PDB file of C-alpha atoms and ligand atoms in Angstrom:
ATOM      1  CA  MET A   1      24.132  -2.946  17.390  1.00 77.00           C
ATOM      2  CA  ASP A   2      23.325  -5.364  14.606  1.00 94.00           C
ATOM      3  CA  CYS A   3      19.654  -4.484  14.336  1.00 98.00           C
ATOM      4  CA  VAL A   4      18.130  -3.879  10.910  1.00 98.00           C
ATOM      5  CA  PHE A   5      15.449  -1.501  12.199  1.00 98.00           C
ATOM      6  CA  CYS A   6      17.977   0.540  14.227  1.00 98.00           C
ATOM      7  CA  LYS A   7      19.961   0.810  10.982  1.00 98.00           C
ATOM      8  CA  ILE A   8      16.840   1.977   9.147  1.00 98.00           C
ATOM      9  CA  ALA A   9      16.128   4.463  11.959  1.00 98.00           C
ATOM     10  CA  ASN A  10      19.629   5.950  11.737  1.00 97.00           C
ATOM     11  CA  GLY A  11      19.691   5.965   7.921  1.00 96.00           C
ATOM     12  CA  GLU A  12      22.366   3.258   7.474  1.00 97.00           C
ATOM     13  CA  ILE A  13      19.828   1.151   5.561  1.00 98.00           C
ATOM     14  CA  PRO A  14      17.460   2.973   3.192  1.00 98.00           C
ATOM     15  CA  SER A  15      13.694   2.735   3.525  1.00 98.00           C
ATOM     16  CA  LYS A  16      10.618   4.151   1.835  1.00 98.00           C
ATOM     17  CA  LYS A  17       9.675   6.609   4.557  1.00 98.00           C
ATOM     18  CA  VAL A  18       6.065   7.591   5.168  1.00 98.00           C
ATOM     19  CA  TYR A  19       6.466   9.591   8.379  1.00 98.00           C
ATOM     20  CA  GLU A  20       9.185  10.465  10.863  1.00 98.00           C
ATOM     21  CA  ASP A  21       9.454  12.434  14.071  1.00 98.00           C
ATOM     22  CA  ASP A  22      11.731  12.351  17.107  1.00 98.00           C
ATOM     23  CA  LYS A  23      10.064   9.204  18.539  1.00 98.00           C
ATOM     24  CA  ILE A  24       8.952   7.014  15.638  1.00 98.00           C
ATOM     25  CA  LEU A  25       9.661   6.141  12.026  1.00 98.00           C
ATOM     26  CA  VAL A  26       7.093   4.769   9.589  1.00 98.00           C
ATOM     27  CA  PHE A  27       8.139   3.078   6.353  1.00 98.00           C
ATOM     28  CA  HIS A  28       6.823   0.668   3.739  1.00 98.00           C
ATOM     29  CA  ASP A  29       7.309  -3.043   4.424  1.00 98.00           C
ATOM     30  CA  LEU A  30       9.667  -4.741   1.926  1.00 98.00           C
ATOM     31  CA  ASP A  31       7.241  -7.633   1.497  1.00 98.00           C
ATOM     32  CA  PRO A  32       3.760  -6.070   1.597  1.00 98.00           C
ATOM     33  CA  GLN A  33       0.891  -8.337   2.677  1.00 97.00           C
ATOM     34  CA  ALA A  34      -1.848  -5.871   1.704  1.00 98.00           C
ATOM     35  CA  PRO A  35      -2.241  -2.933  -0.713  1.00 98.00           C
ATOM     36  CA  VAL A  36      -1.026  -0.724   2.147  1.00 98.00           C
ATOM     37  CA  HIS A  37       1.520  -2.236   4.533  1.00 98.00           C
ATOM     38  CA  VAL A  38       3.740   0.040   6.569  1.00 99.00           C
ATOM     39  CA  LEU A  39       5.765  -0.552   9.712  1.00 99.00           C
ATOM     40  CA  ILE A  40       5.696   1.791  12.685  1.00 99.00           C
ATOM     41  CA  ILE A  41       8.841   1.534  14.811  1.00 99.00           C
ATOM     42  CA  PRO A  42      10.068   3.407  17.861  1.00 98.00           C
ATOM     43  CA  LYS A  43      13.479   4.986  17.193  1.00 98.00           C
ATOM     44  CA  GLN A  44      14.555   3.671  20.591  1.00 98.00           C
ATOM     45  CA  HIS A  45      15.645   0.019  20.448  1.00 98.00           C
ATOM     46  CA  ILE A  46      13.128  -2.151  22.299  1.00 98.00           C
ATOM     47  CA  SER A  47      13.415  -5.822  21.308  1.00 98.00           C
ATOM     48  CA  SER A  48       9.763  -6.795  21.567  1.00 98.00           C
ATOM     49  CA  THR A  49       6.550  -6.375  23.518  1.00 98.00           C
ATOM     50  CA  TRP A  50       8.123  -8.655  26.148  1.00 98.00           C
ATOM     51  CA  GLU A  51      10.333  -5.670  27.048  1.00 98.00           C
ATOM     52  CA  ILE A  52       7.473  -3.182  27.603  1.00 98.00           C
ATOM     53  CA  THR A  53       7.394  -1.818  31.143  1.00 98.00           C
ATOM     54  CA  GLU A  54       5.782   0.995  33.113  1.00 98.00           C
ATOM     55  CA  GLU A  55       8.839   3.121  32.206  1.00 98.00           C
ATOM     56  CA  ASN A  56       8.741   2.729  28.410  1.00 98.00           C
ATOM     57  CA  SER A  57       5.050   2.060  27.664  1.00 98.00           C
ATOM     58  CA  GLY A  58       4.490   5.680  26.677  1.00 98.00           C
ATOM     59  CA  ILE A  59       5.795   4.836  23.211  1.00 98.00           C
ATOM     60  CA  ILE A  60       2.915   2.371  22.743  1.00 98.00           C
ATOM     61  CA  ALA A  61       0.366   5.072  23.490  1.00 98.00           C
ATOM     62  CA  TYR A  62       2.215   7.328  21.076  1.00 98.00           C
ATOM     63  CA  VAL A  63       2.068   4.720  18.280  1.00 98.00           C
ATOM     64  CA  PHE A  64      -1.673   4.288  18.820  1.00 98.00           C
ATOM     65  CA  GLU A  65      -2.122   8.065  18.857  1.00 98.00           C
ATOM     66  CA  LYS A  66      -0.373   8.324  15.465  1.00 98.00           C
ATOM     67  CA  ALA A  67      -1.927   5.228  13.839  1.00 98.00           C
ATOM     68  CA  PRO A  68      -5.328   6.758  12.926  1.00 98.00           C
ATOM     69  CA  GLN A  69      -3.626   9.858  11.492  1.00 98.00           C
ATOM     70  CA  LEU A  70      -1.345   7.643   9.396  1.00 98.00           C
ATOM     71  CA  ALA A  71      -4.275   5.464   8.303  1.00 98.00           C
ATOM     72  CA  LYS A  72      -6.144   8.562   7.109  1.00 98.00           C
ATOM     73  CA  GLN A  73      -3.042   9.861   5.357  1.00 98.00           C
ATOM     74  CA  LEU A  74      -2.682   6.489   3.594  1.00 98.00           C
ATOM     75  CA  GLY A  75      -6.329   6.512   2.486  1.00 98.00           C
ATOM     76  CA  LEU A  76      -7.499   3.656   4.704  1.00 98.00           C
ATOM     77  CA  ASP A  77     -10.989   5.074   5.205  1.00 97.00           C
ATOM     78  CA  GLY A  78     -12.523   1.593   5.345  1.00 97.00           C
ATOM     79  CA  GLY A  79     -10.469   0.592   8.371  1.00 98.00           C
ATOM     80  CA  PHE A  80      -7.149  -1.009   9.044  1.00 98.00           C
ATOM     81  CA  ARG A  81      -5.332  -3.628  11.072  1.00 98.00           C
ATOM     82  CA  LEU A  82      -2.557  -2.778  13.514  1.00 98.00           C
ATOM     83  CA  VAL A  83      -0.484  -5.864  14.317  1.00 98.00           C
ATOM     84  CA  ASN A  84       2.351  -6.614  16.693  1.00 98.00           C
ATOM     85  CA  ASN A  85       4.054  -9.986  16.434  1.00 98.00           C
ATOM     86  CA  CYS A  86       5.870 -10.970  19.624  1.00 98.00           C
ATOM     87  CA  GLY A  87       8.346 -13.804  19.961  1.00 98.00           C
ATOM     88  CA  ASN A  88       8.652 -16.989  17.959  1.00 98.00           C
ATOM     89  CA  ASP A  89       5.057 -18.183  18.279  1.00 97.00           C
ATOM     90  CA  GLY A  90       3.875 -14.658  17.525  1.00 98.00           C
ATOM     91  CA  GLY A  91       5.755 -14.772  14.221  1.00 97.00           C
ATOM     92  CA  GLN A  92       8.258 -12.038  15.095  1.00 98.00           C
ATOM     93  CA  THR A  93      11.236 -12.087  12.707  1.00 98.00           C
ATOM     94  CA  VAL A  94      12.856  -8.700  13.424  1.00 98.00           C
ATOM     95  CA  GLN A  95      13.856  -8.214  17.053  1.00 98.00           C
ATOM     96  CA  HIS A  96      13.040  -4.501  17.242  1.00 98.00           C
ATOM     97  CA  LEU A  97       9.516  -3.611  18.370  1.00 98.00           C
ATOM     98  CA  HIS A  98       7.266  -2.717  15.456  1.00 99.00           C
ATOM     99  CA  PHE A  99       3.629  -2.487  14.476  1.00 99.00           C
ATOM    100  CA  HIS A 100       2.321  -3.476  11.058  1.00 98.00           C
ATOM    101  CA  LEU A 101      -0.316  -1.057   9.770  1.00 98.00           C
ATOM    102  CA  LEU A 102      -2.215  -2.907   7.063  1.00 98.00           C
ATOM    103  CA  GLY A 103      -5.167  -1.961   4.922  1.00 98.00           C
ATOM    104  CA  GLY A 104      -6.694  -1.484   1.514  1.00 98.00           C
ATOM    105  CA  ARG A 105      -8.446  -4.862   1.538  1.00 97.00           C
ATOM    106  CA  PHE A 106     -10.657  -6.881   3.886  1.00 97.00           C
ATOM    107  CA  MET A 107      -8.576  -8.618   6.562  1.00 96.00           C
ATOM    108  CA  ALA A 108      -9.605 -12.167   7.389  1.00 95.00           C
ATOM    109  CA  TRP A 109      -9.806 -13.431  10.959  1.00 96.00           C
ATOM    110  CA  PRO A 110      -8.269 -15.469  12.529  1.00 94.00           C
ATOM    111  CA  PRO A 111      -4.795 -14.935  11.072  1.00 87.00           C
ATOM    112  CA  GLY A 112      -2.929 -18.091  10.025  1.00 80.00           C
TER     113      GLY A 112
HETATM  114  P1  AMP B   1       7.749  -9.426  11.909  1.00 78.39           P
HETATM  115  O1  AMP B   1       7.678 -10.736  11.171  1.00 78.39           O
HETATM  116  O2  AMP B   1       6.490  -9.049  12.628  1.00 78.39           O
HETATM  117  O3  AMP B   1       8.972  -9.358  12.790  1.00 78.39           O
HETATM  118  O4  AMP B   1       7.886  -8.329  10.795  1.00 78.39           O
HETATM  119  C1  AMP B   1       9.083  -7.951  10.205  1.00 78.39           C
HETATM  120  C2  AMP B   1       8.726  -7.263   8.941  1.00 78.39           C
HETATM  121  O5  AMP B   1       9.822  -6.485   8.528  1.00 78.39           O
HETATM  122  C3  AMP B   1       8.375  -8.206   7.774  1.00 78.39           C
HETATM  123  O6  AMP B   1       7.070  -7.913   7.298  1.00 78.39           O
HETATM  124  C4  AMP B   1       9.453  -7.886   6.725  1.00 78.39           C
HETATM  125  O7  AMP B   1       8.951  -7.921   5.417  1.00 78.39           O
HETATM  126  C5  AMP B   1       9.870  -6.486   7.134  1.00 78.39           C
HETATM  127  N1  AMP B   1      11.226  -6.101   6.790  1.00 78.39           N
HETATM  128  C6  AMP B   1      12.384  -6.760   7.053  1.00 78.39           C
HETATM  129  N2  AMP B   1      13.447  -6.060   6.623  1.00 78.39           N
HETATM  130  C7  AMP B   1      12.958  -4.912   6.093  1.00 78.39           C
HETATM  131  C8  AMP B   1      13.545  -3.774   5.467  1.00 78.39           C
HETATM  132  N3  AMP B   1      14.876  -3.642   5.324  1.00 78.39           N
HETATM  133  N4  AMP B   1      12.720  -2.787   5.021  1.00 78.39           N
HETATM  134  C9  AMP B   1      11.385  -2.899   5.150  1.00 78.39           C
HETATM  135  N5  AMP B   1      10.775  -3.938   5.745  1.00 78.39           N
HETATM  136  C10 AMP B   1      11.539  -4.937   6.192  1.00 78.39           C
HETATM  137 ZN1   ZN B   2      16.862  -1.983  16.970  1.00 78.39          ZN
END
């Protein structure tokens, strides 16, 4: 499948890995929007949050279980933002479900 994040997950495209296990991969974003900006992706291809169902939603709980551990590991003691962009209006550019974990500076609200 021609999916950049699947290729990162299977090692075809290199990434700066932060964490990996059998379910997720975490790596630095190519175009960081904050001092710390990593992406958390499921290894399983799910196109977006539109595709989340009762059957596959366990991966979302797993990402949220891991996020505070990753934030601590990355030194984000002051807090962090966990973002999922879904669809065109949501600003999604890569069609493989992912969460942006951002921190290291104050995050304004609302986003642009
Ligand atoms: P989104 O706009 O929410 O779909 O986020 C996609 C993110 O993936 C953007 O922040 C990009 O900078 C990032 N990105 C795209 N290709 C790569 C890559 N090969 N390695 C790391 N990050 C990437
Ligand atoms: Zn994919």
